Coordinates of C-alpha atoms and ligand atoms in Angstrom, one line a residue:
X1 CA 125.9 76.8 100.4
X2 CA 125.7 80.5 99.8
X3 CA 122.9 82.2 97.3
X4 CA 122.6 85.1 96.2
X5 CA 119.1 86.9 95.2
X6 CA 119.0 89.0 92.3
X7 CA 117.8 92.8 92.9
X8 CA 115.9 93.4 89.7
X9 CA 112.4 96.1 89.7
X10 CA 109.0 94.3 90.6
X11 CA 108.2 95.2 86.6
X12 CA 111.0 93.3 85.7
X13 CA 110.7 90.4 88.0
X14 CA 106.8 90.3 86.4
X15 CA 107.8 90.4 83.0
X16 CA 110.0 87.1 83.9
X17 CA 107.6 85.3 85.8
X18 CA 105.0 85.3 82.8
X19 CA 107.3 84.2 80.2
X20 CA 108.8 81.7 82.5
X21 CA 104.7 80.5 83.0
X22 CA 104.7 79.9 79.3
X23 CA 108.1 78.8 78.7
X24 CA 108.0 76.3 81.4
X25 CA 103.8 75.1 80.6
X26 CA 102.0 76.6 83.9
X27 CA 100.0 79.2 81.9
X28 CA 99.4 79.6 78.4
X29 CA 97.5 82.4 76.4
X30 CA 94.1 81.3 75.6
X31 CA 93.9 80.0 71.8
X32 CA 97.2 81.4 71.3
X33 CA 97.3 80.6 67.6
X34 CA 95.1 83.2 66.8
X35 CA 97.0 85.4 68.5
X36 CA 95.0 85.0 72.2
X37 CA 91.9 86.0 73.4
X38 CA 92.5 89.2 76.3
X39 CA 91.9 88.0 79.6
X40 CA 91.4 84.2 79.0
X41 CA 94.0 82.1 79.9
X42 CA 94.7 78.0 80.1
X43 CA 96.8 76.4 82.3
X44 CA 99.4 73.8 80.9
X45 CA 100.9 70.6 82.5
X46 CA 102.1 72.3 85.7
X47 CA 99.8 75.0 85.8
X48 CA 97.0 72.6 85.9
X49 CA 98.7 70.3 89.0
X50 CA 99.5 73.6 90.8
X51 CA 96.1 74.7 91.0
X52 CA 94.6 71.3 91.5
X53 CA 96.8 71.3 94.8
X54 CA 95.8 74.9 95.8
X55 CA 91.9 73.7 95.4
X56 CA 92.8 70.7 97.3
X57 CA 94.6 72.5 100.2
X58 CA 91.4 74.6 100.5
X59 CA 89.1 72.3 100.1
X60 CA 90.6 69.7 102.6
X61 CA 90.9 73.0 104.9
X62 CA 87.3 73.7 104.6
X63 CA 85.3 70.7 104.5
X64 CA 87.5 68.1 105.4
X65 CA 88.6 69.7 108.2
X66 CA 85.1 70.8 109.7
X67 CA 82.5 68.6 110.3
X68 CA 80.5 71.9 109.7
X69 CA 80.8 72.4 106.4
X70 CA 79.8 70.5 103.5
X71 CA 80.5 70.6 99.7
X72 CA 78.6 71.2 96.6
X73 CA 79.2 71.2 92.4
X74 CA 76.7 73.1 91.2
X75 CA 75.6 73.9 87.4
X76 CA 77.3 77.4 85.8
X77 CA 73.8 78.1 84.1
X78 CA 71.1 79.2 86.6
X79 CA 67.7 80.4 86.2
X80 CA 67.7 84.0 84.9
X81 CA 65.5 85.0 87.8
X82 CA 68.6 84.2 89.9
X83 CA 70.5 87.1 89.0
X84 CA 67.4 89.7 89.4
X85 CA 67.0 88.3 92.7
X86 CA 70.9 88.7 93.5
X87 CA 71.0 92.0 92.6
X88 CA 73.4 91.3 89.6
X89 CA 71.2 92.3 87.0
X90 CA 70.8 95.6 88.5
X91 CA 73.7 96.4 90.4
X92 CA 76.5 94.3 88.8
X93 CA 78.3 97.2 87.4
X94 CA 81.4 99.7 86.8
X95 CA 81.7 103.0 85.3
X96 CA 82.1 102.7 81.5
X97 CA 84.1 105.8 79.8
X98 CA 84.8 105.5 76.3
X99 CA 87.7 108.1 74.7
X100 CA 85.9 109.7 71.5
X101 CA 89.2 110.1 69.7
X102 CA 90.6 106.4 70.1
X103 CA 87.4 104.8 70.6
X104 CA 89.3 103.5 73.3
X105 CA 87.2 101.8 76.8
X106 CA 88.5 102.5 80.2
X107 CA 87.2 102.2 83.5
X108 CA 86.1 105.4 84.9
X109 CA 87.2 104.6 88.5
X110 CA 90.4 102.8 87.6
X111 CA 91.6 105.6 85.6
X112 CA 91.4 107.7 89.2
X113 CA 93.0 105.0 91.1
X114 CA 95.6 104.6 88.5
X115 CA 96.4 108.2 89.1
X116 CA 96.3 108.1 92.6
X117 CA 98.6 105.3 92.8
X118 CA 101.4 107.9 90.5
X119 CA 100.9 110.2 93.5
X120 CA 101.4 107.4 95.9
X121 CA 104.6 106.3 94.2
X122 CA 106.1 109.9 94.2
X123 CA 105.7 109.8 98.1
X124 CA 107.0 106.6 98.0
X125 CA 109.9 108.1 96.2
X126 CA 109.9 111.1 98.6
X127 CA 110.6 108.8 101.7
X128 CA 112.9 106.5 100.1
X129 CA 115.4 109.5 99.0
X130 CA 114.9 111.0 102.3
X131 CA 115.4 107.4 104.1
X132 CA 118.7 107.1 102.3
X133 CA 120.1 110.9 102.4
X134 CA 119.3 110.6 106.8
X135 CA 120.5 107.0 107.3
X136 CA 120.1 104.7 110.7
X137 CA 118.2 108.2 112.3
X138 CA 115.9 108.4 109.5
X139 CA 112.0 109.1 111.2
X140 CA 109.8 107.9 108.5
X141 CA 106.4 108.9 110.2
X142 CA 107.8 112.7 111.1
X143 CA 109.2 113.1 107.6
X144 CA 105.9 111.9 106.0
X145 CA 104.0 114.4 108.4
X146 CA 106.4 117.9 108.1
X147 CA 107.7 117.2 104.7
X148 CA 105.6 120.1 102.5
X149 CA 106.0 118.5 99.5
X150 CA 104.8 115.4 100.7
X151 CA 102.3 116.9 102.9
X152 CA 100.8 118.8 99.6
X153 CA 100.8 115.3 97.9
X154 CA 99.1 113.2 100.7
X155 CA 96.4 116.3 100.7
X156 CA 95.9 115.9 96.5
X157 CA 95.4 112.2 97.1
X158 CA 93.2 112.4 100.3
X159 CA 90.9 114.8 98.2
X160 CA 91.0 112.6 95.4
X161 CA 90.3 109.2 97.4
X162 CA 86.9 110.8 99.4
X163 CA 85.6 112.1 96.1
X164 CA 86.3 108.6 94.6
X165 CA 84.7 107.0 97.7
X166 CA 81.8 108.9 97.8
X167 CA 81.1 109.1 93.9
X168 CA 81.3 105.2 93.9
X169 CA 79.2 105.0 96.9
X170 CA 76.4 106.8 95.3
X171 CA 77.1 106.0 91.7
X172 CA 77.7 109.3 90.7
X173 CA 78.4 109.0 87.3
X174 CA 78.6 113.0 86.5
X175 CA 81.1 113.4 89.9
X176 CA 83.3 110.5 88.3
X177 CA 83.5 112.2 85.1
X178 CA 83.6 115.4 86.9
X179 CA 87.2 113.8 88.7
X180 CA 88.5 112.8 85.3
X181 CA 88.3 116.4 83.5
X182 CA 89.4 118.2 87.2
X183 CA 92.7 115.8 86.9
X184 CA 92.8 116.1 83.1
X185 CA 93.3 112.4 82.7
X186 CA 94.1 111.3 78.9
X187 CA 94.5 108.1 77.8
X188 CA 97.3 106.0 76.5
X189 CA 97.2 107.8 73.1
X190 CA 96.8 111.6 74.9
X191 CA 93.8 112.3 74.3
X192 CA 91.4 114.2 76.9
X193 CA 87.6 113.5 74.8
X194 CA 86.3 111.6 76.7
X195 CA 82.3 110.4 76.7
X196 CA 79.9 110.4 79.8
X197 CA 80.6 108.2 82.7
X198 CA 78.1 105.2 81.9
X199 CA 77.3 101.6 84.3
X200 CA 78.5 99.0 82.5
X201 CA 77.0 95.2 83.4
X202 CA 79.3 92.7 83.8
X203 CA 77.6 89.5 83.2
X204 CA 78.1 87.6 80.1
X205 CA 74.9 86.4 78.3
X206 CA 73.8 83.3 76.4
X207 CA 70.8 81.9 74.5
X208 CA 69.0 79.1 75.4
X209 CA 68.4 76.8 72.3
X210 CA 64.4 76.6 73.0
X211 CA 63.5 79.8 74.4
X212 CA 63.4 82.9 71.9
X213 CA 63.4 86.6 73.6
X214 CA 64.1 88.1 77.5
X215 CA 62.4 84.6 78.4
X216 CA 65.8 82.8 77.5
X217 CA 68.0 84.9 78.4
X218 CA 71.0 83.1 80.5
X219 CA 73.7 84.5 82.4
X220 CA 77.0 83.1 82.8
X221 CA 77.5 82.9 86.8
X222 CA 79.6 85.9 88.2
X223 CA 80.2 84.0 91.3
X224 CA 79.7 80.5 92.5
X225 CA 77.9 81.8 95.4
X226 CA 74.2 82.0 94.1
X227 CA 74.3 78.0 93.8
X228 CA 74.9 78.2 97.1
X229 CA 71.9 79.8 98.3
X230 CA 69.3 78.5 96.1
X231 CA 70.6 75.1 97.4
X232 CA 70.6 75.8 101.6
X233 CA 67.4 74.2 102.3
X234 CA 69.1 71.2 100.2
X235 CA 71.8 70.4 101.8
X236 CA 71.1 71.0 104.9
X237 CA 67.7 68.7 104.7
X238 CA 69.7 66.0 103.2
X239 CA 72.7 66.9 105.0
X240 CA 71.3 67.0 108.3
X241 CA 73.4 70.1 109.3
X242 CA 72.4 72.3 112.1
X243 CA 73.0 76.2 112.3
X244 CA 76.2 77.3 112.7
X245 CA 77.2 75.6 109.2
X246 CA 78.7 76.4 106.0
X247 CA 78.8 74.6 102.3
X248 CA 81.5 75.4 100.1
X249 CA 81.8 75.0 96.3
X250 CA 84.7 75.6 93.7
X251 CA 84.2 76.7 89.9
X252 CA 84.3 79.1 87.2
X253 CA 82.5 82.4 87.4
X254 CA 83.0 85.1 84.7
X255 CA 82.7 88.5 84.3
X256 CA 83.0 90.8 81.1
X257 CA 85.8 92.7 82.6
X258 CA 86.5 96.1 81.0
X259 CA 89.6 96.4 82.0
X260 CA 91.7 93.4 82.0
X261 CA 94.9 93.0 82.6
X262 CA 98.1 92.5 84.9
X263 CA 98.3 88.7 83.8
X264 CA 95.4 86.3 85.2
X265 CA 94.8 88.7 88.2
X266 CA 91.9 90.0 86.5
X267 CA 90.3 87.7 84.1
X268 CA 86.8 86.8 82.1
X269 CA 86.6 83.7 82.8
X270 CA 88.4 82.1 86.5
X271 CA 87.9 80.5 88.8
X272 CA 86.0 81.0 92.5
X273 CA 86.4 79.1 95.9
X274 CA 83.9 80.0 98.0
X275 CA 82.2 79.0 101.4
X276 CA 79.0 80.3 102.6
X277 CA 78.7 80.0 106.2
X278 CA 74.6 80.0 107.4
X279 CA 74.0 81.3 110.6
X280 CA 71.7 83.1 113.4
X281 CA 71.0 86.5 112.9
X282 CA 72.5 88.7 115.4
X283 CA 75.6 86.6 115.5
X284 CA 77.3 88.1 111.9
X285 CA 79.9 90.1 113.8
X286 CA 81.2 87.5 115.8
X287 CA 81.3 84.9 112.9
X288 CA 82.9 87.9 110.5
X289 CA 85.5 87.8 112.9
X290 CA 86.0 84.2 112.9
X291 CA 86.2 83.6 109.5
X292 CA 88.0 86.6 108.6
X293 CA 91.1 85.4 111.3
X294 CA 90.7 82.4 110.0
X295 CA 91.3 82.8 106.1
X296 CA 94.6 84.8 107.2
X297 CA 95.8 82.2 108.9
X298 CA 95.3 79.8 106.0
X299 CA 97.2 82.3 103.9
X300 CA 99.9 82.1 106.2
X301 CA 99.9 78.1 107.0
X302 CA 100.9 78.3 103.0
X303 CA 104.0 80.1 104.1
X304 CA 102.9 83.6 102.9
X305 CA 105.1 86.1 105.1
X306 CA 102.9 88.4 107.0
X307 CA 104.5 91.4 105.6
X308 CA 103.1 90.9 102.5
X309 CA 99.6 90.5 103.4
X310 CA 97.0 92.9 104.7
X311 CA 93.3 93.4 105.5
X312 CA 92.1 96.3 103.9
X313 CA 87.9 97.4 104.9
X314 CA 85.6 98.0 102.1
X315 CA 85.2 101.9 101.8
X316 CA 82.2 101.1 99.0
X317 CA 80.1 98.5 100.9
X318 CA 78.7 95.6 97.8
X319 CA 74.7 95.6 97.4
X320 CA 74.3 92.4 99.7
X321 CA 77.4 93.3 102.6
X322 CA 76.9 94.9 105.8
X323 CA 80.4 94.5 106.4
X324 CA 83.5 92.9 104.1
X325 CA 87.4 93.4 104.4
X326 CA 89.4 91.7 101.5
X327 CA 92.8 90.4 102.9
X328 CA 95.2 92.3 100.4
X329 CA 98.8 90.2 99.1
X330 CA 101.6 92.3 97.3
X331 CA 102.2 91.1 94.0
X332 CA 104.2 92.3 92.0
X333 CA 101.9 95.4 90.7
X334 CA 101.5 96.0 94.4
X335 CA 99.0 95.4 97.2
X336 CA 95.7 93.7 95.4
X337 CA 92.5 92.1 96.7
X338 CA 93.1 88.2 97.0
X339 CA 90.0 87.3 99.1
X340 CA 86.9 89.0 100.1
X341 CA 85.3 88.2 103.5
X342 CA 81.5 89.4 103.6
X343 CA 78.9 89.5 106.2
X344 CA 75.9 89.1 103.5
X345 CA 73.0 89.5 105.9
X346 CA 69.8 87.6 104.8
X347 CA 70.1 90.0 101.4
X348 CA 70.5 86.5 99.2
X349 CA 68.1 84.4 100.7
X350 CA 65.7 86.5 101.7
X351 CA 65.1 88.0 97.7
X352 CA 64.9 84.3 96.6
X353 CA 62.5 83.1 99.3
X354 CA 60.3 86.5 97.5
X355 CA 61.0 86.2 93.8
X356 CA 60.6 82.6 93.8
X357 CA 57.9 82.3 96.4
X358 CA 59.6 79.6 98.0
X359 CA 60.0 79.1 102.0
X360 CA 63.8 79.2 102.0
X361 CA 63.8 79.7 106.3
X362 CA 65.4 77.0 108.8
X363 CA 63.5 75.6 111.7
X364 CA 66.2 76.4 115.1
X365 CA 65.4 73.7 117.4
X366 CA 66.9 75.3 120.0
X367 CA 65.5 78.1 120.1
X368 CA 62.3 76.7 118.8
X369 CA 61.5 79.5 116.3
X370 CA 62.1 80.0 112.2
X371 CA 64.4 82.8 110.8
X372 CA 66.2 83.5 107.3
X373 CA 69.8 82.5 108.4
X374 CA 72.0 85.3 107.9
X375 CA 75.9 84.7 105.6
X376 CA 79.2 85.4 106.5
X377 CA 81.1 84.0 103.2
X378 CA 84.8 83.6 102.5
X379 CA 85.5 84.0 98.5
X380 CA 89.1 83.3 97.3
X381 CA 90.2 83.6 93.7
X382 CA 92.1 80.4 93.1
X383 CA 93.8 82.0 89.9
X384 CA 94.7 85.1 91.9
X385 CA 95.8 82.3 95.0
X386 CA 97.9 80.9 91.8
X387 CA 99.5 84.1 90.7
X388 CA 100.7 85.2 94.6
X389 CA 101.9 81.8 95.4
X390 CA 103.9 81.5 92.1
X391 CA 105.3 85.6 92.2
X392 CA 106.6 84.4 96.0
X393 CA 108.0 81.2 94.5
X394 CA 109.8 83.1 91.9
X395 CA 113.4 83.6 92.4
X396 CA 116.7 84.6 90.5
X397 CA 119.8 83.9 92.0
X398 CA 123.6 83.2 92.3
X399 CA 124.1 79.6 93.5
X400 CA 127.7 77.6 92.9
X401 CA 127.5 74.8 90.0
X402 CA 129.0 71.0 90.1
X403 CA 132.5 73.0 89.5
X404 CA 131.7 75.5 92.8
X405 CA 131.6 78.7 90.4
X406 CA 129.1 81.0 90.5
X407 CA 126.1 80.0 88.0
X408 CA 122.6 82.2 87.9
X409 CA 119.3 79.7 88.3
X410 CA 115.9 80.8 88.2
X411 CA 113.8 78.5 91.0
X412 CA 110.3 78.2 92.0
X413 CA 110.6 78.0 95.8
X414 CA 107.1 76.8 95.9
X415 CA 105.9 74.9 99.3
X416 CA 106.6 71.2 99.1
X417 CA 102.8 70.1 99.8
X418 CA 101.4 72.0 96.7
X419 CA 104.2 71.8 94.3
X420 CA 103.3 70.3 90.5
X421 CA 105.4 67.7 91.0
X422 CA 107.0 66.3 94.0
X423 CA 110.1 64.4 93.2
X424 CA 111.8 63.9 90.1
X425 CA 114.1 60.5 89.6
X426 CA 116.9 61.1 87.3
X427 CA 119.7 58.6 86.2
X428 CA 123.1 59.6 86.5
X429 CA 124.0 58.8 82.7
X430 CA 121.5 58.9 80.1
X431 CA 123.2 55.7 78.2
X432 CA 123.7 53.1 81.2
X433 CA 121.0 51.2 80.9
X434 CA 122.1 49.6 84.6
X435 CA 121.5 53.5 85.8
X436 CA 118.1 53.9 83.8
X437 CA 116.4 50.6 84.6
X438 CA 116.9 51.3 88.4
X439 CA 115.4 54.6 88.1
X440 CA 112.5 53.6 85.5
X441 CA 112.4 50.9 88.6
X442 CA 112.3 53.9 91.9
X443 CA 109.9 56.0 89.7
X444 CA 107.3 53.2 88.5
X445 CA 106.7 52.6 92.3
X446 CA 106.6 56.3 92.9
X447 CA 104.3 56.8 90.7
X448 CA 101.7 55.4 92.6
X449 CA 101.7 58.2 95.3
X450 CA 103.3 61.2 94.4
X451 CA 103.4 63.4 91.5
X452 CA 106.9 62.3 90.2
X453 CA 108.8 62.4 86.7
X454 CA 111.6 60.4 85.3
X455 CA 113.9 62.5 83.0
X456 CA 117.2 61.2 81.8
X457 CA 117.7 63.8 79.0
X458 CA 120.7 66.5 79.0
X459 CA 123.7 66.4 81.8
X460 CA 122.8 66.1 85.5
X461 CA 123.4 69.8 86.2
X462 CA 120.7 71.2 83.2
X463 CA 118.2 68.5 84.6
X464 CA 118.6 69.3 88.2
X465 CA 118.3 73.4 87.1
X466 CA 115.3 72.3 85.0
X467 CA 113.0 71.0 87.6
X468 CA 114.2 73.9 90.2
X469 CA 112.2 76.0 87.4
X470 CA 109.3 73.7 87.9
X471 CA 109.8 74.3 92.0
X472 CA 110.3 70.2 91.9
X473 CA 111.1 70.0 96.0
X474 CA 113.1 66.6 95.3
X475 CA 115.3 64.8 93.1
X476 CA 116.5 61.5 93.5
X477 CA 119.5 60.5 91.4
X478 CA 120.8 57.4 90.5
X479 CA 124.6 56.6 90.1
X480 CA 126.6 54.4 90.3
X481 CA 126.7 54.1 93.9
X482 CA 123.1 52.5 93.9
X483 CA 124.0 49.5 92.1
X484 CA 126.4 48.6 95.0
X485 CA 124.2 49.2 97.9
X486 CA 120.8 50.4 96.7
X487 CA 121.2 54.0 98.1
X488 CA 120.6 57.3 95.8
X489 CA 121.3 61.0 96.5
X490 CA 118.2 63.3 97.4
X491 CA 118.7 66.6 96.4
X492 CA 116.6 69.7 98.4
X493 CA 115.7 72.1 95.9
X494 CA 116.6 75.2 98.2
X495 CA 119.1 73.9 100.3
X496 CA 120.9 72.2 97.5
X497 CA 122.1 70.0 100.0
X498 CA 122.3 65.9 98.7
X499 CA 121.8 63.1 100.8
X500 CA 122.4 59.8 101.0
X501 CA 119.5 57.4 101.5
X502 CA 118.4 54.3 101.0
X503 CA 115.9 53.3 98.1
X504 CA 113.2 51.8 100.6
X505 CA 113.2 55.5 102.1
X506 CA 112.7 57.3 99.3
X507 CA 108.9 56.8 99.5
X508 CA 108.5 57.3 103.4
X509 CA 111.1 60.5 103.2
X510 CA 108.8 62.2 100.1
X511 CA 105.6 61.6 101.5
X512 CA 106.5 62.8 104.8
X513 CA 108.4 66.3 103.5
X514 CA 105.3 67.3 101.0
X515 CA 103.0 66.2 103.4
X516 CA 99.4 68.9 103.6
X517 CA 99.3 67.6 106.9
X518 CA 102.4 70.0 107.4
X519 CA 100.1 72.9 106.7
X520 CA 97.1 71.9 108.4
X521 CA 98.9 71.8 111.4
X522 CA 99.7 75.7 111.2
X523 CA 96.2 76.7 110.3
Ligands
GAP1 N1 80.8 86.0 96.0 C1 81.5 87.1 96.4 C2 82.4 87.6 95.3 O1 82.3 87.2 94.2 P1 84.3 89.3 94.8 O2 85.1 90.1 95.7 O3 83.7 90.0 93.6 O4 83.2 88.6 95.7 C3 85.8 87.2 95.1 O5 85.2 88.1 94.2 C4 87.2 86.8 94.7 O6 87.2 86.4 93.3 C5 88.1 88.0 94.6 O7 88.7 88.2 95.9 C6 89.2 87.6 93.6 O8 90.1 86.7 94.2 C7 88.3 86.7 92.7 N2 88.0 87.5 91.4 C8 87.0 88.4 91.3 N3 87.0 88.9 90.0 C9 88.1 88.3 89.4 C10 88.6 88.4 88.0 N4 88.1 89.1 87.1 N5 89.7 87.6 87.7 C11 90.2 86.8 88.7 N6 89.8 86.6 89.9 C12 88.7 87.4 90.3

């Protein structure tokens, strides 16, 4: 079979992929009907099975797969003196500019970066002219080094970067504001009034019902991680875990974002997985390592090419880090954080042992002494995990129809092991009730252990093109053929190739090809 990918710009290609989220019910607009809420989001029929099989790929990874590491559900709602302790009452926060003419908020520092990235994309242009205008003899690294013009712009953005750095580092809100006047930055409607650079908190707040005043005062989690820590001694009394060991913990965090956008990459409310690995102090660098190797390799088990992930240091170190890297994936807006590694130190439960007065230490029987455990954590985004796998998935292209003419599909090329749904069973004809009943039949046993769906509306071809836009790895159809000797075509979503098989295979064959096992064995 030959296919043909379409060449379309990565603004395009985005554009597509969130109306084909709604369209075909992975993502919708939160409370849509009153015209959305910015930055929430739901996830519909598939969306909701997707992510279900991203969780469960990590979680399986993490605890199932160590007998180290253990899980935990905790409660969104904490005690408020959680969050002074953390450091997220104080320090959760980004630069707040408001425009005085369109009473417009930005983000001081993602106003910089934005234009930083313009100057980044007119070298990008730079080379790519250059690349094409030289050919096969075309030295990228000597051009980007002797070209002036691009030698002037990678000196404007080096300049740019260090002052950002640095202003960030020491929350300099007069140098930020100072950046945005020396690179006359306006804002969407051209205006150049801008306020003082001000921090901004990020966590949401609630009332509790019986509490009036400060004294009630709730936060919504920003991460998952505090439940974590307030929990060690916990778990690992009833757990019976010695040090080196990690618990791990899924859920919603949220985070009153002022700048939101670029789909569910950036969101209020979304959702966290995150391990917490407890160990001896002195040992952070090795187990950084570790960990940090590790996570890449489950990003690349998932069949993420290595290409289009990166590790990229943290140049602004986090309150509680004494070293993080996030591993970076290309969307389609570019290279963006996916995961954070962090070597958190005893930072977290050292200030609850001292707000709340409680021993939070672990007794080493080896080394016959007690120490605050220090953290290396791994923190994914599971909507951000979502959005990479499905912009990889995502393809346009030329593939020949029933008649062998060229016909355009869009397909989700999603891995078999976390696809929404695994097999579909379709009857040849819609109105032969011989076809239908021994489908109904293959798909009521199905049922049982794979995500599978019976369809028998529309012609074969619009049903098979259908669940190719769900990334449906599999579909069985049912012809005539089965009633003589109980075999049906399986059709492979990105081979197009069909098959003849038996109907006591189908089972064996499905389970086996969208298998987790498959990945596991990469990790
Ligand atoms: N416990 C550490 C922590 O929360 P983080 O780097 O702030 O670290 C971890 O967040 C991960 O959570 C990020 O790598 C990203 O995948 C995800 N994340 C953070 N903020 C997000 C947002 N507003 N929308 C979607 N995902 C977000």
């Amino acid at each position: 079979m030959s296919t043909k990918v379409k060449t379309q710009s990565q603004d395009d290609v985005f554009k597509k992929l969130v109306a084909h989220c709604k369209e075909y019910g992975f993502i919708y607009p939160s409370s849509e009907v009153y015209d959305g809420l910015s930055a929430v989001y739901d996830y519909g029929p598939y969306g909701v099975l997707l992510k279900n099989n991203l969780k469960a790929y990590w979680w399986k990874s993490m605890v199932q797969l160590h007998e180290n590491i253990v899980g935990l559900d905790c409660a969104i709602f904490m005690h408020p003196k959680t969050w002074k302790a953390s450091g997220h009452v104080d320090a959760f926060n980004d630069p707040l500019v408001d425009n005085k003419d369109s009473k417009k908020r930005y983000r001081a520092d993602a106003m910089i970066e934005d234009h930083l990235k313009k100057i980044e994309d007119k070298i990008k242009k730079e080379v790519e002219k250059a690349a094409k205008r030289f050919g096969a003899s075309f030295d990228e690294a000597q051009f980007r080094a002797t070209n002036p013009r691009v030698v002037e712009y990678q000196n404007q953005h080096d300049t740019i970067d260090k002052r950002l750095g640095e202003a960030m580092r020491t929350s300099n809100m007069v140098e930020l504001k100072a950046i945005i006047e020396d690179l006359e930055i306006a804002d969407e409607t051209g205006s150049r009034n801008w306020t003082d650079v001000r921090q901004f908190n990020l966590m949401f707040h609630t009332q509790l019902g019986n509490i009036a005043g400060e004294e009630g005062k709730l936060y919504l989690r920003p991460e998952t991680a505090q439940g974590i820590f307030v929990n060690f001694l916990n778990v690992q009394k009833s757990t019976r875990q010695k040090i080196p060991f990690g618990i791990a913990q899924i859920g919603k965090a949220f985070r009153n974002e002022i700048v939101a956008r670029q789909f569910i990459f950036r969101m209020r409310e979304f959702e966290q997985m995150e391990m917490q690995f407890f160990i001896r102090p002195g040992t952070q660098q090795e187990w950084f390592a570790k960990w940090k190797q590790a996570r890449m390799n489950w990003h690349l088990a998932l069949g993420a090419p290595q290409e289009k992930l990166r590790f990229k240091d943290h140049d602004h170190l986090a309150h509680y880090a004494d070293a993080a890297v996030d591993i970076q994936y290309e969307f389609p807006f570019g290279f963006k954080e996916l995961e954070g590694i962090h070597s958190r130190t005893d930072f977290d439960l050292g200030a609850h042992a001292k707000l709340s007065g409680k021993k939070l230490s672990y007794f080493d029987p080896e080394l016959n002494e007690s120490y605050t455990p220090f953290v290396v954590e791994t923190s994914v985004g599971c909507d951000r995990m979502f959005l990479a796998t499905l912009s990889r998935a995502f393809v346009e292209e030329t593939v020949p129809d029933a008649q062998g003419e060229d016909s355009t599909r869009i397909v989700l090329k999603i891995n078999p092991a976390i696809a929404p749904i695994k097999c579909a069973v379709l009857p040849l004809l819609k109105n032969k009730e011989e076809l239908t009943k021994a489908a109904l039949d293959i798909f009521n046993h199905l049922k049982f252990s794979v995500d599978c769906q019976y369809d028998d509306k529309d012609a074969i071809g619009r049903r098979y093109r259908r669940q190719d836009a769900i990334g449906t790895p599999f579909c069985i159809t049912v012809d005539f053929e089965t009633l003589e000797n109980q075999t049906v075509t399986i059709r492979d979503r990105d081979t197009l190739k069909q098959e003849r098989i038996h109907i006591k295979d189908i089972e064996r064959i499905v389970l086996e090809k969208t298998d987790m096992r498959l990945l596991f064995a990469k990790i």
